[in-house]
Amino acid sequence: MDSVIERLHQGEHIPERVVAQICSLAEELLVEESNIQLIPTPVTVCGDIHGQLHDLFTLFETGGACPDERYLFLGDFVDRGFFSVETFLLLLSLKVRYPDRVYLIRGNHESRQISASYGFYDECLRKYGNASVWRMCCEVFDHLSLGALIGGPGGVFCVHGGLSPEIRTMDEIRKIDRKQEVPHEGPMCDLLWSDPEDGYAFDSVDWSLSSRGAGFIFGEAPVKEFHQRNNTTLIARAHQLVVQGYHEMFDGQLVTVWSAPNYCYRCGNDAAVLTIDDDMNREYKVFEASDHTKMHATGQGRAPLPQYFL
């Protein structure tokens, strides 16, 4: 596994048979993990990566090398960037090599329908000549946890998207059968697709249908209720582009962390990671796009991606 990790850092192609081995080993680990993984402190929380491999290298330079530091990635490893295959394989390889130092939860792009439409499927075809690697990775997607709890009681609930009107407690999340394609509706879908909105005019209604076509928009009241029922103090999530890399809402009860700088090689945004220490203090570390990503942005790389943002 050390050899695979080094090859990925050097930009080398990983043969299909090796991909099969990595995916098989990863599934063996992930199937034993709970829907909500309990993660000790200190830990660094990372938002969307979206196939921006060289920015993932910068992320590790910013947050500290693995396994020296413990990491939690909040999903959306693939699609839109040009190196989704290498990005996902590197994270899986690190998970297999250091299972107690790397944690991965599922994003809305870790699904067959979405990854077939926004880049990952086509990238697998281009790099391997068939869809076998894509199918193997999709099987791994089905084993990824739906959330995490940092620090135990009074800690941080982590999820890719947000809350669900059908979920009041974390025990209800633990009962979900996650080993499936992401449904189009229901609590599992909501966890991966929903978004908070500050100051939204709900007209005394706590939830509103999302314009994404899946999940909900929710305000401060559901966040407060979730904290009270589950003895948590912060919800850390990803899923939405944040120009400054992170954004706290509802008097610091929720934060969005975004870790793909200059998203889609054109947005010009910063990226960030969030470190939670043993005393549950928060430290945000902001970083810019790598030189490699800037090269794509200036037109020296491949053709630009389609205009579409989630």
PDB file of C-alpha atoms in Angstrom:
ATOM      1  CA  MET A   1       0.000   0.000   0.000  1.00  0.00           C
ATOM      2  CA  ASP A   2       2.894   2.370   0.662  1.00  0.00           C
ATOM      3  CA  SER A   3       4.001   1.783  -2.920  1.00  0.00           C
ATOM      4  CA  VAL A   4       0.536   2.621  -4.262  1.00  0.00           C
ATOM      5  CA  ILE A   5       0.399   5.824  -2.211  1.00  0.00           C
ATOM      6  CA  GLU A   6       3.807   6.877  -3.521  1.00  0.00           C
ATOM      7  CA  ARG A   7       2.830   6.096  -7.118  1.00  0.00           C
ATOM      8  CA  LEU A   8      -0.304   8.201  -6.781  1.00  0.00           C
ATOM      9  CA  HIS A   9       1.766  11.094  -5.449  1.00  0.00           C
ATOM     10  CA  GLN A  10       4.010  10.738  -8.494  1.00  0.00           C
ATOM     11  CA  GLY A  11       1.014  10.811 -10.842  1.00  0.00           C
ATOM     12  CA  GLU A  12       1.462   7.234 -12.033  1.00  0.00           C
ATOM     13  CA  HIS A  13      -1.343   5.108 -13.462  1.00  0.00           C
ATOM     14  CA  ILE A  14      -2.675   2.422 -11.106  1.00  0.00           C
ATOM     15  CA  PRO A  15      -3.508  -0.846 -12.947  1.00  0.00           C
ATOM     16  CA  GLU A  16      -7.069  -2.124 -12.811  1.00  0.00           C
ATOM     17  CA  ARG A  17      -6.091  -5.269 -10.903  1.00  0.00           C
ATOM     18  CA  VAL A  18      -4.511  -3.113  -8.175  1.00  0.00           C
ATOM     19  CA  VAL A  19      -7.629  -0.921  -8.046  1.00  0.00           C
ATOM     20  CA  ALA A  20      -9.659  -4.090  -7.468  1.00  0.00           C
ATOM     21  CA  GLN A  21      -7.421  -5.012  -4.539  1.00  0.00           C
ATOM     22  CA  ILE A  22      -7.657  -1.537  -2.996  1.00  0.00           C
ATOM     23  CA  CYS A  23     -11.446  -1.488  -3.294  1.00  0.00           C
ATOM     24  CA  SER A  24     -11.758  -4.974  -1.810  1.00  0.00           C
ATOM     25  CA  LEU A  25      -9.572  -4.092   1.181  1.00  0.00           C
ATOM     26  CA  ALA A  26     -11.435  -0.821   1.695  1.00  0.00           C
ATOM     27  CA  GLU A  27     -14.813  -2.553   1.681  1.00  0.00           C
ATOM     28  CA  GLU A  28     -13.614  -5.003   4.329  1.00  0.00           C
ATOM     29  CA  LEU A  29     -12.817  -2.057   6.594  1.00  0.00           C
ATOM     30  CA  LEU A  30     -15.816   0.121   5.787  1.00  0.00           C
ATOM     31  CA  VAL A  31     -18.420  -2.619   6.257  1.00  0.00           C
ATOM     32  CA  GLU A  32     -17.396  -2.826   9.915  1.00  0.00           C
ATOM     33  CA  GLU A  33     -17.897   0.895  10.513  1.00  0.00           C
ATOM     34  CA  SER A  34     -21.100   2.354  11.923  1.00  0.00           C
ATOM     35  CA  ASN A  35     -23.422   4.680  10.030  1.00  0.00           C
ATOM     36  CA  ILE A  36     -22.069   7.307  12.417  1.00  0.00           C
ATOM     37  CA  GLN A  37     -18.401   6.850  13.154  1.00  0.00           C
ATOM     38  CA  LEU A  38     -17.151   7.930  16.583  1.00  0.00           C
ATOM     39  CA  ILE A  39     -13.888   9.829  16.021  1.00  0.00           C
ATOM     40  CA  PRO A  40     -11.494  10.921  18.769  1.00  0.00           C
ATOM     41  CA  THR A  41      -9.832  14.314  18.941  1.00  0.00           C
ATOM     42  CA  PRO A  42      -7.738  15.940  17.668  1.00  0.00           C
ATOM     43  CA  VAL A  43      -8.994  15.612  14.105  1.00  0.00           C
ATOM     44  CA  THR A  44      -8.940  17.734  10.946  1.00  0.00           C
ATOM     45  CA  VAL A  45     -12.262  17.979   9.088  1.00  0.00           C
ATOM     46  CA  CYS A  46     -12.183  18.435   5.292  1.00  0.00           C
ATOM     47  CA  GLY A  47     -14.943  19.397   2.871  1.00  0.00           C
ATOM     48  CA  ASP A  48     -15.449  18.626  -0.823  1.00  0.00           C
ATOM     49  CA  ILE A  49     -12.367  17.633  -2.875  1.00  0.00           C
ATOM     50  CA  HIS A  50     -13.998  16.935  -6.269  1.00  0.00           C
ATOM     51  CA  GLY A  51     -11.106  15.270  -8.025  1.00  0.00           C
ATOM     52  CA  GLN A  52      -8.636  18.126  -7.457  1.00  0.00           C
ATOM     53  CA  LEU A  53      -5.745  15.819  -6.585  1.00  0.00           C
ATOM     54  CA  HIS A  54      -2.986  18.415  -6.427  1.00  0.00           C
ATOM     55  CA  ASP A  55      -5.086  20.551  -4.100  1.00  0.00           C
ATOM     56  CA  LEU A  56      -5.479  17.459  -1.908  1.00  0.00           C
ATOM     57  CA  PHE A  57      -1.674  17.394  -1.679  1.00  0.00           C
ATOM     58  CA  THR A  58      -1.806  21.057  -0.614  1.00  0.00           C
ATOM     59  CA  LEU A  59      -4.478  20.185   1.939  1.00  0.00           C
ATOM     60  CA  PHE A  60      -2.120  17.686   3.582  1.00  0.00           C
ATOM     61  CA  GLU A  61       0.674  20.264   3.537  1.00  0.00           C
ATOM     62  CA  THR A  62      -1.695  22.708   5.258  1.00  0.00           C
ATOM     63  CA  GLY A  63      -3.232  20.380   7.813  1.00  0.00           C
ATOM     64  CA  GLY A  64      -0.245  18.129   8.427  1.00  0.00           C
ATOM     65  CA  ALA A  65       0.949  14.863   6.954  1.00  0.00           C
ATOM     66  CA  CYS A  66      -1.021  11.669   7.321  1.00  0.00           C
ATOM     67  CA  PRO A  67      -0.645   9.617   9.547  1.00  0.00           C
ATOM     68  CA  ASP A  68       0.851  12.313  11.801  1.00  0.00           C
ATOM     69  CA  GLU A  69      -2.584  13.956  11.820  1.00  0.00           C
ATOM     70  CA  ARG A  70      -6.037  12.357  11.921  1.00  0.00           C
ATOM     71  CA  TYR A  71      -8.408  13.299   9.064  1.00  0.00           C
ATOM     72  CA  LEU A  72     -12.133  13.176   8.410  1.00  0.00           C
ATOM     73  CA  PHE A  73     -13.312  13.791   4.830  1.00  0.00           C
ATOM     74  CA  LEU A  74     -16.958  14.803   4.407  1.00  0.00           C
ATOM     75  CA  GLY A  75     -17.576  13.308   0.955  1.00  0.00           C
ATOM     76  CA  ASP A  76     -17.678  14.487  -2.667  1.00  0.00           C
ATOM     77  CA  PHE A  77     -14.291  13.032  -3.528  1.00  0.00           C
ATOM     78  CA  VAL A  78     -15.124  12.658  -7.233  1.00  0.00           C
ATOM     79  CA  ASP A  79     -16.595  14.537 -10.229  1.00  0.00           C
ATOM     80  CA  ARG A  80     -15.756  17.848 -11.909  1.00  0.00           C
ATOM     81  CA  GLY A  81     -12.002  17.770 -11.287  1.00  0.00           C
ATOM     82  CA  PHE A  82      -9.689  16.020 -13.735  1.00  0.00           C
ATOM     83  CA  PHE A  83      -8.258  13.506 -11.238  1.00  0.00           C
ATOM     84  CA  SER A  84     -11.216  11.889  -9.538  1.00  0.00           C
ATOM     85  CA  VAL A  85      -9.788   8.387  -9.993  1.00  0.00           C
ATOM     86  CA  GLU A  86      -6.468   9.244  -8.384  1.00  0.00           C
ATOM     87  CA  THR A  87      -8.103  11.321  -5.641  1.00  0.00           C
ATOM     88  CA  PHE A  88     -10.459   8.561  -4.562  1.00  0.00           C
ATOM     89  CA  LEU A  89      -7.800   5.855  -4.833  1.00  0.00           C
ATOM     90  CA  LEU A  90      -5.382   7.908  -2.724  1.00  0.00           C
ATOM     91  CA  LEU A  91      -7.970   8.432   0.017  1.00  0.00           C
ATOM     92  CA  LEU A  92      -8.935   4.752  -0.061  1.00  0.00           C
ATOM     93  CA  SER A  93      -5.283   3.720   0.069  1.00  0.00           C
ATOM     94  CA  LEU A  94      -4.658   5.987   3.058  1.00  0.00           C
ATOM     95  CA  LYS A  95      -7.760   4.546   4.732  1.00  0.00           C
ATOM     96  CA  VAL A  96      -6.521   0.991   4.213  1.00  0.00           C
ATOM     97  CA  ARG A  97      -2.981   1.852   5.310  1.00  0.00           C
ATOM     98  CA  TYR A  98      -4.007   3.969   8.323  1.00  0.00           C
ATOM     99  CA  PRO A  99      -7.587   2.951   9.223  1.00  0.00           C
ATOM    100  CA  ASP A 100      -7.613   4.845  12.534  1.00  0.00           C
ATOM    101  CA  ARG A 101      -6.136   8.031  11.043  1.00  0.00           C
ATOM    102  CA  VAL A 102      -8.377   8.500   8.000  1.00  0.00           C
ATOM    103  CA  TYR A 103     -12.186   8.516   8.000  1.00  0.00           C
ATOM    104  CA  LEU A 104     -14.398   8.902   4.934  1.00  0.00           C
ATOM    105  CA  ILE A 105     -18.130   9.599   4.813  1.00  0.00           C
ATOM    106  CA  ARG A 106     -20.429   9.657   1.817  1.00  0.00           C
ATOM    107  CA  GLY A 107     -21.316  12.704  -0.241  1.00  0.00           C
ATOM    108  CA  ASN A 108     -24.089  13.135  -2.770  1.00  0.00           C
ATOM    109  CA  HIS A 109     -21.587  12.615  -5.599  1.00  0.00           C
ATOM    110  CA  GLU A 110     -20.676   9.178  -4.253  1.00  0.00           C
ATOM    111  CA  SER A 111     -23.573   7.682  -6.177  1.00  0.00           C
ATOM    112  CA  ARG A 112     -23.987   5.960  -9.520  1.00  0.00           C
ATOM    113  CA  GLN A 113     -26.455   8.458 -10.968  1.00  0.00           C
ATOM    114  CA  ILE A 114     -24.493  11.594 -10.084  1.00  0.00           C
ATOM    115  CA  SER A 115     -20.983  10.283 -10.824  1.00  0.00           C
ATOM    116  CA  ALA A 116     -22.198   8.963 -14.181  1.00  0.00           C
ATOM    117  CA  SER A 117     -23.295  12.483 -15.131  1.00  0.00           C
ATOM    118  CA  TYR A 118     -20.602  14.827 -13.781  1.00  0.00           C
ATOM    119  CA  GLY A 119     -17.262  13.406 -14.784  1.00  0.00           C
ATOM    120  CA  PHE A 120     -16.187  10.337 -12.827  1.00  0.00           C
ATOM    121  CA  TYR A 121     -17.670   7.736 -15.180  1.00  0.00           C
ATOM    122  CA  ASP A 122     -16.190   9.388 -18.273  1.00  0.00           C
ATOM    123  CA  GLU A 123     -12.819   9.730 -16.569  1.00  0.00           C
ATOM    124  CA  CYS A 124     -12.766   6.009 -15.760  1.00  0.00           C
ATOM    125  CA  LEU A 125     -13.595   5.179 -19.375  1.00  0.00           C
ATOM    126  CA  ARG A 126     -10.860   7.485 -20.637  1.00  0.00           C
ATOM    127  CA  LYS A 127      -8.184   6.143 -18.290  1.00  0.00           C
ATOM    128  CA  TYR A 128      -9.078   2.433 -18.294  1.00  0.00           C
ATOM    129  CA  GLY A 129     -11.015   1.864 -21.512  1.00  0.00           C
ATOM    130  CA  ASN A 130     -13.994   0.351 -19.682  1.00  0.00           C
ATOM    131  CA  ALA A 131     -16.349   0.989 -16.777  1.00  0.00           C
ATOM    132  CA  SER A 132     -14.991  -1.672 -14.424  1.00  0.00           C
ATOM    133  CA  VAL A 133     -13.105   0.763 -12.185  1.00  0.00           C
ATOM    134  CA  TRP A 134     -16.149   3.014 -11.954  1.00  0.00           C
ATOM    135  CA  ARG A 135     -18.320   0.054 -10.947  1.00  0.00           C
ATOM    136  CA  MET A 136     -15.798  -1.074  -8.318  1.00  0.00           C
ATOM    137  CA  CYS A 137     -15.656   2.408  -6.827  1.00  0.00           C
ATOM    138  CA  CYS A 138     -19.459   2.623  -6.763  1.00  0.00           C
ATOM    139  CA  GLU A 139     -19.524  -0.557  -4.699  1.00  0.00           C
ATOM    140  CA  VAL A 140     -17.208   1.159  -2.227  1.00  0.00           C
ATOM    141  CA  PHE A 141     -19.515   4.201  -2.199  1.00  0.00           C
ATOM    142  CA  ASP A 142     -22.300   1.984  -0.850  1.00  0.00           C
ATOM    143  CA  HIS A 143     -20.172   1.079   2.188  1.00  0.00           C
ATOM    144  CA  LEU A 144     -19.256   4.634   3.242  1.00  0.00           C
ATOM    145  CA  SER A 145     -20.638   5.923   6.556  1.00  0.00           C
ATOM    146  CA  LEU A 146     -23.356   8.580   6.558  1.00  0.00           C
ATOM    147  CA  GLY A 147     -21.896  10.721   9.304  1.00  0.00           C
ATOM    148  CA  ALA A 148     -19.479  11.016  12.199  1.00  0.00           C
ATOM    149  CA  LEU A 149     -19.428  12.189  15.789  1.00  0.00           C
ATOM    150  CA  ILE A 150     -16.241  13.869  16.970  1.00  0.00           C
ATOM    151  CA  GLY A 151     -15.432  13.709  20.660  1.00  0.00           C
ATOM    152  CA  GLY A 152     -18.515  11.899  21.957  1.00  0.00           C
ATOM    153  CA  PRO A 153     -21.163  13.688  24.124  1.00  0.00           C
ATOM    154  CA  GLY A 154     -21.054  17.442  23.644  1.00  0.00           C
ATOM    155  CA  GLY A 155     -19.105  16.915  20.440  1.00  0.00           C
ATOM    156  CA  VAL A 156     -19.388  17.679  16.736  1.00  0.00           C
ATOM    157  CA  PHE A 157     -21.872  15.957  14.420  1.00  0.00           C
ATOM    158  CA  CYS A 158     -20.432  15.685  10.908  1.00  0.00           C
ATOM    159  CA  VAL A 159     -22.406  15.040   7.723  1.00  0.00           C
ATOM    160  CA  HIS A 160     -22.015  15.872   4.052  1.00  0.00           C
ATOM    161  CA  GLY A 161     -25.214  17.825   3.441  1.00  0.00           C
ATOM    162  CA  GLY A 162     -27.424  18.509   6.414  1.00  0.00           C
ATOM    163  CA  LEU A 163     -30.396  17.498   8.496  1.00  0.00           C
ATOM    164  CA  SER A 164     -33.672  15.759   7.646  1.00  0.00           C
ATOM    165  CA  PRO A 165     -37.215  16.410   8.882  1.00  0.00           C
ATOM    166  CA  GLU A 166     -37.492  12.628   9.269  1.00  0.00           C
ATOM    167  CA  ILE A 167     -34.506  12.399  11.646  1.00  0.00           C
ATOM    168  CA  ARG A 168     -34.576  13.634  15.231  1.00  0.00           C
ATOM    169  CA  THR A 169     -31.799  11.572  16.791  1.00  0.00           C
ATOM    170  CA  MET A 170     -28.516  10.034  15.716  1.00  0.00           C
ATOM    171  CA  ASP A 171     -29.888   6.632  16.713  1.00  0.00           C
ATOM    172  CA  GLU A 172     -32.340   6.973  13.828  1.00  0.00           C
ATOM    173  CA  ILE A 173     -29.399   7.516  11.470  1.00  0.00           C
ATOM    174  CA  ARG A 174     -27.694   4.425  12.868  1.00  0.00           C
ATOM    175  CA  LYS A 175     -30.720   2.315  11.858  1.00  0.00           C
ATOM    176  CA  ILE A 176     -30.595   3.307   8.160  1.00  0.00           C
ATOM    177  CA  ASP A 177     -29.539   0.595   5.694  1.00  0.00           C
ATOM    178  CA  ARG A 178     -26.781   2.606   4.006  1.00  0.00           C
ATOM    179  CA  LYS A 179     -25.508  -0.149   1.706  1.00  0.00           C
ATOM    180  CA  GLN A 180     -27.471   1.005  -1.316  1.00  0.00           C
ATOM    181  CA  GLU A 181     -27.536   3.601  -4.053  1.00  0.00           C
ATOM    182  CA  VAL A 182     -28.506   7.003  -2.678  1.00  0.00           C
ATOM    183  CA  PRO A 183     -32.339   7.216  -2.761  1.00  0.00           C
ATOM    184  CA  HIS A 184     -34.090  10.132  -4.460  1.00  0.00           C
ATOM    185  CA  GLU A 185     -35.891  11.031  -1.224  1.00  0.00           C
ATOM    186  CA  GLY A 186     -36.071  10.112   2.427  1.00  0.00           C
ATOM    187  CA  PRO A 187     -33.687  10.530   5.385  1.00  0.00           C
ATOM    188  CA  MET A 188     -30.566   9.084   3.729  1.00  0.00           C
ATOM    189  CA  CYS A 189     -31.065  11.374   0.743  1.00  0.00           C
ATOM    190  CA  ASP A 190     -31.598  14.390   3.016  1.00  0.00           C
ATOM    191  CA  LEU A 191     -28.360  13.807   4.939  1.00  0.00           C
ATOM    192  CA  LEU A 192     -26.409  14.013   1.673  1.00  0.00           C
ATOM    193  CA  TRP A 193     -28.372  16.770  -0.084  1.00  0.00           C
ATOM    194  CA  SER A 194     -29.870  19.267   2.393  1.00  0.00           C
ATOM    195  CA  ASP A 195     -28.569  22.806   3.006  1.00  0.00           C
ATOM    196  CA  PRO A 196     -28.875  25.357   5.810  1.00  0.00           C
ATOM    197  CA  GLU A 197     -29.888  28.909   5.069  1.00  0.00           C
ATOM    198  CA  ASP A 198     -29.402  31.830   7.444  1.00  0.00           C
ATOM    199  CA  GLY A 199     -32.227  34.346   7.717  1.00  0.00           C
ATOM    200  CA  TYR A 200     -34.480  32.331   5.424  1.00  0.00           C
ATOM    201  CA  ALA A 201     -38.130  33.435   5.582  1.00  0.00           C
ATOM    202  CA  PHE A 202     -39.769  30.160   6.535  1.00  0.00           C
ATOM    203  CA  ASP A 203     -43.122  31.711   7.520  1.00  0.00           C
ATOM    204  CA  SER A 204     -43.157  29.657  10.742  1.00  0.00           C
ATOM    205  CA  VAL A 205     -42.171  26.491   8.848  1.00  0.00           C
ATOM    206  CA  ASP A 206     -38.804  24.967   9.746  1.00  0.00           C
ATOM    207  CA  TRP A 207     -38.266  23.162   6.445  1.00  0.00           C
ATOM    208  CA  SER A 208     -38.543  24.059   2.763  1.00  0.00           C
ATOM    209  CA  LEU A 209     -38.024  21.962  -0.367  1.00  0.00           C
ATOM    210  CA  SER A 210     -34.587  22.462  -1.910  1.00  0.00           C
ATOM    211  CA  SER A 211     -34.137  23.909  -5.382  1.00  0.00           C
ATOM    212  CA  ARG A 212     -31.555  21.159  -5.969  1.00  0.00           C
ATOM    213  CA  GLY A 213     -34.430  18.731  -6.501  1.00  0.00           C
ATOM    214  CA  ALA A 214     -33.387  16.617  -3.498  1.00  0.00           C
ATOM    215  CA  GLY A 215     -33.173  17.273   0.216  1.00  0.00           C
ATOM    216  CA  PHE A 216     -34.414  20.314   2.132  1.00  0.00           C
ATOM    217  CA  ILE A 217     -33.495  23.845   3.130  1.00  0.00           C
ATOM    218  CA  PHE A 218     -33.503  24.262   6.910  1.00  0.00           C
ATOM    219  CA  GLY A 219     -33.016  27.133   9.311  1.00  0.00           C
ATOM    220  CA  GLU A 220     -31.739  27.632  12.841  1.00  0.00           C
ATOM    221  CA  ALA A 221     -34.605  25.975  14.739  1.00  0.00           C
ATOM    222  CA  PRO A 222     -33.934  22.410  13.487  1.00  0.00           C
ATOM    223  CA  VAL A 223     -30.228  22.876  14.271  1.00  0.00           C
ATOM    224  CA  LYS A 224     -30.954  23.943  17.855  1.00  0.00           C
ATOM    225  CA  GLU A 225     -33.395  21.055  18.300  1.00  0.00           C
ATOM    226  CA  PHE A 226     -30.873  18.542  16.947  1.00  0.00           C
ATOM    227  CA  HIS A 227     -28.206  19.766  19.363  1.00  0.00           C
ATOM    228  CA  GLN A 228     -30.572  19.571  22.332  1.00  0.00           C
ATOM    229  CA  ARG A 229     -31.775  16.071  21.513  1.00  0.00           C
ATOM    230  CA  ASN A 230     -28.343  14.633  20.693  1.00  0.00           C
ATOM    231  CA  ASN A 231     -26.055  16.511  23.116  1.00  0.00           C
ATOM    232  CA  THR A 232     -23.938  18.037  20.349  1.00  0.00           C
ATOM    233  CA  THR A 233     -22.539  21.556  20.075  1.00  0.00           C
ATOM    234  CA  LEU A 234     -21.647  21.916  16.385  1.00  0.00           C
ATOM    235  CA  ILE A 235     -22.736  20.530  13.019  1.00  0.00           C
ATOM    236  CA  ALA A 236     -19.850  20.416  10.537  1.00  0.00           C
ATOM    237  CA  ARG A 237     -20.853  19.851   6.914  1.00  0.00           C
ATOM    238  CA  ALA A 238     -19.644  20.481   3.363  1.00  0.00           C
ATOM    239  CA  HIS A 239     -21.708  20.367   0.131  1.00  0.00           C
ATOM    240  CA  GLN A 240     -21.808  24.117  -0.627  1.00  0.00           C
ATOM    241  CA  LEU A 241     -19.140  26.279  -2.217  1.00  0.00           C
ATOM    242  CA  VAL A 242     -17.855  28.864   0.274  1.00  0.00           C
ATOM    243  CA  VAL A 243     -15.662  31.597  -1.222  1.00  0.00           C
ATOM    244  CA  GLN A 244     -13.556  32.059   1.928  1.00  0.00           C
ATOM    245  CA  GLY A 245     -13.270  28.285   2.548  1.00  0.00           C
ATOM    246  CA  TYR A 246     -15.518  28.089   5.611  1.00  0.00           C
ATOM    247  CA  HIS A 247     -18.641  29.775   6.928  1.00  0.00           C
ATOM    248  CA  GLU A 248     -20.172  29.586  10.408  1.00  0.00           C
ATOM    249  CA  MET A 249     -23.936  30.043  10.837  1.00  0.00           C
ATOM    250  CA  PHE A 250     -26.556  30.224  13.596  1.00  0.00           C
ATOM    251  CA  ASP A 251     -24.207  31.752  16.200  1.00  0.00           C
ATOM    252  CA  GLY A 252     -21.544  29.161  15.538  1.00  0.00           C
ATOM    253  CA  GLN A 253     -23.833  26.134  15.837  1.00  0.00           C
ATOM    254  CA  LEU A 254     -23.134  25.019  12.248  1.00  0.00           C
ATOM    255  CA  VAL A 255     -20.202  25.395   9.884  1.00  0.00           C
ATOM    256  CA  THR A 256     -19.724  24.680   6.193  1.00  0.00           C
ATOM    257  CA  VAL A 257     -16.198  23.589   5.260  1.00  0.00           C
ATOM    258  CA  TRP A 258     -15.081  23.666   1.616  1.00  0.00           C
ATOM    259  CA  SER A 259     -11.728  22.128   0.595  1.00  0.00           C
ATOM    260  CA  ALA A 260     -11.598  22.502  -3.199  1.00  0.00           C
ATOM    261  CA  PRO A 261      -9.832  25.809  -3.995  1.00  0.00           C
ATOM    262  CA  ASN A 262     -10.610  27.516  -7.293  1.00  0.00           C
ATOM    263  CA  TYR A 263     -13.450  25.022  -7.707  1.00  0.00           C
ATOM    264  CA  CYS A 264     -13.883  23.706 -11.241  1.00  0.00           C
ATOM    265  CA  TYR A 265     -10.704  25.641 -12.118  1.00  0.00           C
ATOM    266  CA  ARG A 266     -12.680  28.856 -12.417  1.00  0.00           C
ATOM    267  CA  CYS A 267     -14.415  29.958  -9.176  1.00  0.00           C
ATOM    268  CA  GLY A 268     -11.433  31.728  -7.601  1.00  0.00           C
ATOM    269  CA  ASN A 269     -12.395  30.641  -4.082  1.00  0.00           C
ATOM    270  CA  ASP A 270     -10.127  29.773  -1.183  1.00  0.00           C
ATOM    271  CA  ALA A 271     -10.363  26.411   0.592  1.00  0.00           C
ATOM    272  CA  ALA A 272     -10.151  25.454   4.262  1.00  0.00           C
ATOM    273  CA  VAL A 273      -9.925  22.645   6.770  1.00  0.00           C
ATOM    274  CA  LEU A 274     -11.173  22.658  10.355  1.00  0.00           C
ATOM    275  CA  THR A 275      -9.125  21.202  13.215  1.00  0.00           C
ATOM    276  CA  ILE A 276     -10.928  20.202  16.417  1.00  0.00           C
ATOM    277  CA  ASP A 277      -8.528  19.829  19.356  1.00  0.00           C
ATOM    278  CA  ASP A 278      -8.880  17.847  22.576  1.00  0.00           C
ATOM    279  CA  ASP A 279     -10.701  20.745  24.250  1.00  0.00           C
ATOM    280  CA  MET A 280     -13.138  20.989  21.288  1.00  0.00           C
ATOM    281  CA  ASN A 281     -11.611  24.281  20.176  1.00  0.00           C
ATOM    282  CA  ARG A 282     -11.848  25.104  16.459  1.00  0.00           C
ATOM    283  CA  GLU A 283      -9.009  26.220  14.222  1.00  0.00           C
ATOM    284  CA  TYR A 284      -9.588  27.013  10.552  1.00  0.00           C
ATOM    285  CA  LYS A 285      -6.678  26.732   8.141  1.00  0.00           C
ATOM    286  CA  VAL A 286      -7.210  28.407   4.775  1.00  0.00           C
ATOM    287  CA  PHE A 287      -5.246  27.556   1.624  1.00  0.00           C
ATOM    288  CA  GLU A 288      -5.174  28.543  -2.045  1.00  0.00           C
ATOM    289  CA  ALA A 289      -5.166  26.468  -5.203  1.00  0.00           C
ATOM    290  CA  SER A 290      -2.010  24.589  -6.156  1.00  0.00           C
ATOM    291  CA  ASP A 291       0.114  25.717  -9.088  1.00  0.00           C
ATOM    292  CA  HIS A 292      -1.154  22.682 -11.000  1.00  0.00           C
ATOM    293  CA  THR A 293      -4.774  23.793 -10.524  1.00  0.00           C
ATOM    294  CA  LYS A 294      -3.852  27.347 -11.524  1.00  0.00           C
ATOM    295  CA  MET A 295      -2.334  25.941 -14.726  1.00  0.00           C
ATOM    296  CA  HIS A 296      -5.698  24.418 -15.661  1.00  0.00           C
ATOM    297  CA  ALA A 297      -7.402  27.689 -14.814  1.00  0.00           C
ATOM    298  CA  THR A 298      -5.191  29.609 -17.254  1.00  0.00           C
ATOM    299  CA  GLY A 299      -6.153  27.322 -20.118  1.00  0.00           C
ATOM    300  CA  GLN A 300      -2.947  25.268 -20.260  1.00  0.00           C
ATOM    301  CA  GLY A 301      -4.782  22.157 -19.067  1.00  0.00           C
ATOM    302  CA  ARG A 302      -7.657  20.255 -20.571  1.00  0.00           C
ATOM    303  CA  ALA A 303     -10.967  21.578 -21.830  1.00  0.00           C
ATOM    304  CA  PRO A 304     -13.081  23.355 -19.186  1.00  0.00           C
ATOM    305  CA  LEU A 305     -15.809  21.477 -17.385  1.00  0.00           C
ATOM    306  CA  PRO A 306     -19.493  22.075 -18.148  1.00  0.00           C
ATOM    307  CA  GLN A 307     -21.196  25.002 -16.399  1.00  0.00           C
ATOM    308  CA  TYR A 308     -22.919  23.379 -13.447  1.00  0.00           C
ATOM    309  CA  PHE A 309     -22.482  23.795  -9.729  1.00  0.00           C
ATOM    310  CA  LEU A 310     -23.981  21.903  -6.796  1.00  0.00           C
TER     311      LEU A 310
END
